[in-house]
Amino acid sequence: MFQRPAALFRTLAIAEAISWTLLIAGIVLRAITGEARGVSIGGAVHGFVFLSYGAVVILVAMNQRWSVGRFAVALLSAVIPYASVPVEVWLQRSRALDGGWRTSAGTDPRDATWHDRALRAVLRHPVLSGVGAVLVVAVVFAALLLVGPPGGR
């Protein structure tokens, strides 16, 4: 399904924007009706997608060897409502999402680094790695739920 980094990044960038819509709709619903379930549901969906988007940004940034600045812009775009979509367009237009997954070492000397070897090991097992990533995100999400919502109750 996600044969290329661009497809995975685009999917999560759009999901992040949709999750912002759910959260904002829940906030509006609460303001109009006093019903807080919309914020709870929208906030939970947004929180999980937010963490997933962050994980994908890290994975794609490592695969594409983005600069720290490009990585920071992509990661911070999750904090600003709907910013992930224009950032994805910018990354596409600047060709920062071009190419495939780096599953084998090339001639680049950076391919010998420990983190590039680890990245290739993860990328060679996409189903197992995907399940593992979802589990890690779920554990982080659950821990954050135990801590409580942003801004307190």
PDB file of C-alpha atoms in Angstrom:
ATOM      1  CA  MET A   1       0.000   0.000   0.000  1.00  0.00           C
ATOM      2  CA  PHE A   2       2.757   2.445   0.945  1.00  0.00           C
ATOM      3  CA  GLN A   3       5.320   1.507  -1.667  1.00  0.00           C
ATOM      4  CA  ARG A   4       6.893   4.941  -1.463  1.00  0.00           C
ATOM      5  CA  PRO A   5       7.576   7.359   1.413  1.00  0.00           C
ATOM      6  CA  ALA A   6       5.485  10.026  -0.339  1.00  0.00           C
ATOM      7  CA  ALA A   7       2.315   7.894  -0.154  1.00  0.00           C
ATOM      8  CA  LEU A   8       2.687   7.199   3.568  1.00  0.00           C
ATOM      9  CA  PHE A   9       3.504  10.823   4.357  1.00  0.00           C
ATOM     10  CA  ARG A  10       0.578  12.142   2.318  1.00  0.00           C
ATOM     11  CA  THR A  11      -1.865   9.734   3.968  1.00  0.00           C
ATOM     12  CA  LEU A  12      -0.831  10.775   7.472  1.00  0.00           C
ATOM     13  CA  ALA A  13      -0.737  14.489   6.571  1.00  0.00           C
ATOM     14  CA  ILE A  14      -4.345  14.273   5.366  1.00  0.00           C
ATOM     15  CA  ALA A  15      -5.358  12.167   8.381  1.00  0.00           C
ATOM     16  CA  GLU A  16      -3.815  14.811  10.662  1.00  0.00           C
ATOM     17  CA  ALA A  17      -5.929  17.526   8.987  1.00  0.00           C
ATOM     18  CA  ILE A  18      -9.076  15.401   9.291  1.00  0.00           C
ATOM     19  CA  SER A  19      -8.352  14.763  12.960  1.00  0.00           C
ATOM     20  CA  TRP A  20      -8.068  18.536  13.509  1.00  0.00           C
ATOM     21  CA  THR A  21     -11.530  18.862  11.968  1.00  0.00           C
ATOM     22  CA  LEU A  22     -12.934  16.282  14.392  1.00  0.00           C
ATOM     23  CA  LEU A  23     -11.358  18.023  17.365  1.00  0.00           C
ATOM     24  CA  ILE A  24     -12.523  21.485  16.314  1.00  0.00           C
ATOM     25  CA  ALA A  25     -16.037  20.180  15.598  1.00  0.00           C
ATOM     26  CA  GLY A  26     -16.100  18.661  19.093  1.00  0.00           C
ATOM     27  CA  ILE A  27     -15.039  21.968  20.621  1.00  0.00           C
ATOM     28  CA  VAL A  28     -17.732  23.843  18.683  1.00  0.00           C
ATOM     29  CA  LEU A  29     -20.348  21.254  19.674  1.00  0.00           C
ATOM     30  CA  ARG A  30     -19.358  21.638  23.331  1.00  0.00           C
ATOM     31  CA  ALA A  31     -19.569  25.432  23.082  1.00  0.00           C
ATOM     32  CA  ILE A  32     -23.037  25.281  21.524  1.00  0.00           C
ATOM     33  CA  THR A  33     -24.636  22.413  23.433  1.00  0.00           C
ATOM     34  CA  GLY A  34     -22.454  21.872  26.469  1.00  0.00           C
ATOM     35  CA  GLU A  35     -21.925  18.240  25.388  1.00  0.00           C
ATOM     36  CA  ALA A  36     -18.283  17.287  25.975  1.00  0.00           C
ATOM     37  CA  ARG A  37     -18.260  13.838  24.323  1.00  0.00           C
ATOM     38  CA  GLY A  38     -17.357  15.358  20.960  1.00  0.00           C
ATOM     39  CA  VAL A  39     -14.176  16.815  22.424  1.00  0.00           C
ATOM     40  CA  SER A  40     -13.355  13.493  24.091  1.00  0.00           C
ATOM     41  CA  ILE A  41     -13.827  11.538  20.873  1.00  0.00           C
ATOM     42  CA  GLY A  42     -12.280  14.142  18.556  1.00  0.00           C
ATOM     43  CA  GLY A  43      -9.431  14.699  20.994  1.00  0.00           C
ATOM     44  CA  ALA A  44      -8.693  10.985  21.246  1.00  0.00           C
ATOM     45  CA  VAL A  45      -8.694  10.529  17.471  1.00  0.00           C
ATOM     46  CA  HIS A  46      -6.577  13.643  17.012  1.00  0.00           C
ATOM     47  CA  GLY A  47      -4.125  12.556  19.718  1.00  0.00           C
ATOM     48  CA  PHE A  48      -3.577   9.142  18.177  1.00  0.00           C
ATOM     49  CA  VAL A  49      -3.212  10.535  14.645  1.00  0.00           C
ATOM     50  CA  PHE A  50      -0.929  13.316  15.954  1.00  0.00           C
ATOM     51  CA  LEU A  51       1.439  10.728  17.452  1.00  0.00           C
ATOM     52  CA  SER A  52       1.230   8.575  14.313  1.00  0.00           C
ATOM     53  CA  TYR A  53       2.037  11.563  12.107  1.00  0.00           C
ATOM     54  CA  GLY A  54       5.043  12.336  14.295  1.00  0.00           C
ATOM     55  CA  ALA A  55       6.295   8.764  13.942  1.00  0.00           C
ATOM     56  CA  VAL A  56       5.873   8.919  10.160  1.00  0.00           C
ATOM     57  CA  VAL A  57       7.704  12.255   9.986  1.00  0.00           C
ATOM     58  CA  ILE A  58      10.651  10.688  11.830  1.00  0.00           C
ATOM     59  CA  LEU A  59      10.650   7.605   9.581  1.00  0.00           C
ATOM     60  CA  VAL A  60      10.368   9.540   6.320  1.00  0.00           C
ATOM     61  CA  ALA A  61      12.885  12.185   7.420  1.00  0.00           C
ATOM     62  CA  MET A  62      15.432   9.459   8.162  1.00  0.00           C
ATOM     63  CA  ASN A  63      14.717   7.657   4.890  1.00  0.00           C
ATOM     64  CA  GLN A  64      14.905  10.834   2.808  1.00  0.00           C
ATOM     65  CA  ARG A  65      17.826  12.276   4.794  1.00  0.00           C
ATOM     66  CA  TRP A  66      16.102  15.590   5.405  1.00  0.00           C
ATOM     67  CA  SER A  67      17.924  18.499   6.962  1.00  0.00           C
ATOM     68  CA  VAL A  68      17.094  19.348  10.568  1.00  0.00           C
ATOM     69  CA  GLY A  69      15.165  22.406   9.355  1.00  0.00           C
ATOM     70  CA  ARG A  70      12.992  20.442   6.942  1.00  0.00           C
ATOM     71  CA  PHE A  71      12.382  17.809   9.627  1.00  0.00           C
ATOM     72  CA  ALA A  72      11.421  20.486  12.183  1.00  0.00           C
ATOM     73  CA  VAL A  73       8.965  22.155   9.800  1.00  0.00           C
ATOM     74  CA  ALA A  74       7.293  18.820   9.016  1.00  0.00           C
ATOM     75  CA  LEU A  75       7.090  17.848  12.695  1.00  0.00           C
ATOM     76  CA  LEU A  76       5.835  21.249  13.879  1.00  0.00           C
ATOM     77  CA  SER A  77       3.167  21.284  11.171  1.00  0.00           C
ATOM     78  CA  ALA A  78       1.169  18.871  13.343  1.00  0.00           C
ATOM     79  CA  VAL A  79       0.794  21.537  16.025  1.00  0.00           C
ATOM     80  CA  ILE A  80      -0.833  24.099  13.714  1.00  0.00           C
ATOM     81  CA  PRO A  81      -4.331  23.149  12.529  1.00  0.00           C
ATOM     82  CA  TYR A  82      -4.302  21.961   8.905  1.00  0.00           C
ATOM     83  CA  ALA A  83      -0.617  22.848   8.372  1.00  0.00           C
ATOM     84  CA  SER A  84       0.368  19.257   7.580  1.00  0.00           C
ATOM     85  CA  VAL A  85      -1.320  19.432   4.154  1.00  0.00           C
ATOM     86  CA  PRO A  86       0.494  22.532   2.814  1.00  0.00           C
ATOM     87  CA  VAL A  87       3.739  21.172   4.259  1.00  0.00           C
ATOM     88  CA  GLU A  88       3.165  17.926   2.352  1.00  0.00           C
ATOM     89  CA  VAL A  89       2.572  19.929  -0.847  1.00  0.00           C
ATOM     90  CA  TRP A  90       5.772  21.905  -0.213  1.00  0.00           C
ATOM     91  CA  LEU A  91       7.735  18.703   0.384  1.00  0.00           C
ATOM     92  CA  GLN A  92       6.327  17.197  -2.848  1.00  0.00           C
ATOM     93  CA  ARG A  93       7.131  20.306  -4.895  1.00  0.00           C
ATOM     94  CA  SER A  94      10.638  20.557  -3.451  1.00  0.00           C
ATOM     95  CA  ARG A  95      11.127  16.860  -4.327  1.00  0.00           C
ATOM     96  CA  ALA A  96      11.880  16.011  -0.674  1.00  0.00           C
ATOM     97  CA  LEU A  97       9.524  13.027  -0.911  1.00  0.00           C
ATOM     98  CA  ASP A  98      10.966  11.638  -4.155  1.00  0.00           C
ATOM     99  CA  GLY A  99      12.359   8.145  -4.283  1.00  0.00           C
ATOM    100  CA  GLY A 100      11.598   4.885  -2.595  1.00  0.00           C
ATOM    101  CA  TRP A 101      12.358   3.242   0.692  1.00  0.00           C
ATOM    102  CA  ARG A 102      16.073   2.648   1.292  1.00  0.00           C
ATOM    103  CA  THR A 103      15.977  -1.073   2.072  1.00  0.00           C
ATOM    104  CA  SER A 104      19.540  -1.811   0.982  1.00  0.00           C
ATOM    105  CA  ALA A 105      22.857  -0.033   1.356  1.00  0.00           C
ATOM    106  CA  GLY A 106      24.120   2.059  -1.513  1.00  0.00           C
ATOM    107  CA  THR A 107      27.405   3.794  -2.198  1.00  0.00           C
ATOM    108  CA  ASP A 108      26.687   6.707   0.149  1.00  0.00           C
ATOM    109  CA  PRO A 109      29.091   6.563   3.129  1.00  0.00           C
ATOM    110  CA  ARG A 110      26.202   7.435   5.453  1.00  0.00           C
ATOM    111  CA  ASP A 111      24.726   4.002   4.718  1.00  0.00           C
ATOM    112  CA  ALA A 112      27.356   2.523   7.065  1.00  0.00           C
ATOM    113  CA  THR A 113      26.053   4.391  10.132  1.00  0.00           C
ATOM    114  CA  TRP A 114      24.252   2.416  12.832  1.00  0.00           C
ATOM    115  CA  HIS A 115      20.996   4.353  12.422  1.00  0.00           C
ATOM    116  CA  ASP A 116      20.895   3.795   8.660  1.00  0.00           C
ATOM    117  CA  ARG A 117      21.471   0.069   9.200  1.00  0.00           C
ATOM    118  CA  ALA A 118      18.656   0.056  11.791  1.00  0.00           C
ATOM    119  CA  LEU A 119      16.377   1.965   9.402  1.00  0.00           C
ATOM    120  CA  ARG A 120      17.017  -0.577   6.632  1.00  0.00           C
ATOM    121  CA  ALA A 121      16.264  -3.438   9.024  1.00  0.00           C
ATOM    122  CA  VAL A 122      12.931  -1.809   9.910  1.00  0.00           C
ATOM    123  CA  LEU A 123      12.090  -1.093   6.266  1.00  0.00           C
ATOM    124  CA  ARG A 124      12.835  -4.659   5.150  1.00  0.00           C
ATOM    125  CA  HIS A 125       9.978  -5.909   7.376  1.00  0.00           C
ATOM    126  CA  PRO A 126       7.175  -3.398   6.701  1.00  0.00           C
ATOM    127  CA  VAL A 127       4.257  -5.400   8.143  1.00  0.00           C
ATOM    128  CA  LEU A 128       6.042  -6.321  11.348  1.00  0.00           C
ATOM    129  CA  SER A 129       7.457  -2.795  11.664  1.00  0.00           C
ATOM    130  CA  GLY A 130       4.046  -1.254  11.010  1.00  0.00           C
ATOM    131  CA  VAL A 131       2.413  -3.389  13.694  1.00  0.00           C
ATOM    132  CA  GLY A 132       5.250  -2.526  16.063  1.00  0.00           C
ATOM    133  CA  ALA A 133       4.908   1.187  15.324  1.00  0.00           C
ATOM    134  CA  VAL A 134       1.152   1.093  15.954  1.00  0.00           C
ATOM    135  CA  LEU A 135       1.772  -0.707  19.260  1.00  0.00           C
ATOM    136  CA  VAL A 136       4.395   1.847  20.322  1.00  0.00           C
ATOM    137  CA  VAL A 137       2.082   4.730  19.416  1.00  0.00           C
ATOM    138  CA  ALA A 138      -0.754   3.022  21.322  1.00  0.00           C
ATOM    139  CA  VAL A 139       1.417   2.625  24.433  1.00  0.00           C
ATOM    140  CA  VAL A 140       2.529   6.272  24.290  1.00  0.00           C
ATOM    141  CA  PHE A 141      -1.095   7.320  23.701  1.00  0.00           C
ATOM    142  CA  ALA A 142      -2.279   5.276  26.697  1.00  0.00           C
ATOM    143  CA  ALA A 143       0.459   6.749  28.895  1.00  0.00           C
ATOM    144  CA  LEU A 144      -0.545  10.254  27.849  1.00  0.00           C
ATOM    145  CA  LEU A 145      -4.191   9.472  28.628  1.00  0.00           C
ATOM    146  CA  LEU A 146      -3.144   8.445  32.122  1.00  0.00           C
ATOM    147  CA  VAL A 147      -1.289  11.745  32.556  1.00  0.00           C
ATOM    148  CA  GLY A 148      -4.399  13.639  31.472  1.00  0.00           C
ATOM    149  CA  PRO A 149      -5.483  15.977  28.692  1.00  0.00           C
ATOM    150  CA  PRO A 150      -3.464  19.033  27.674  1.00  0.00           C
ATOM    151  CA  GLY A 151      -4.339  21.945  29.933  1.00  0.00           C
ATOM    152  CA  GLY A 152      -5.705  19.693  32.704  1.00  0.00           C
ATOM    153  CA  ARG A 153      -9.286  18.722  33.449  1.00  0.00           C
TER     154      ARG A 153
END
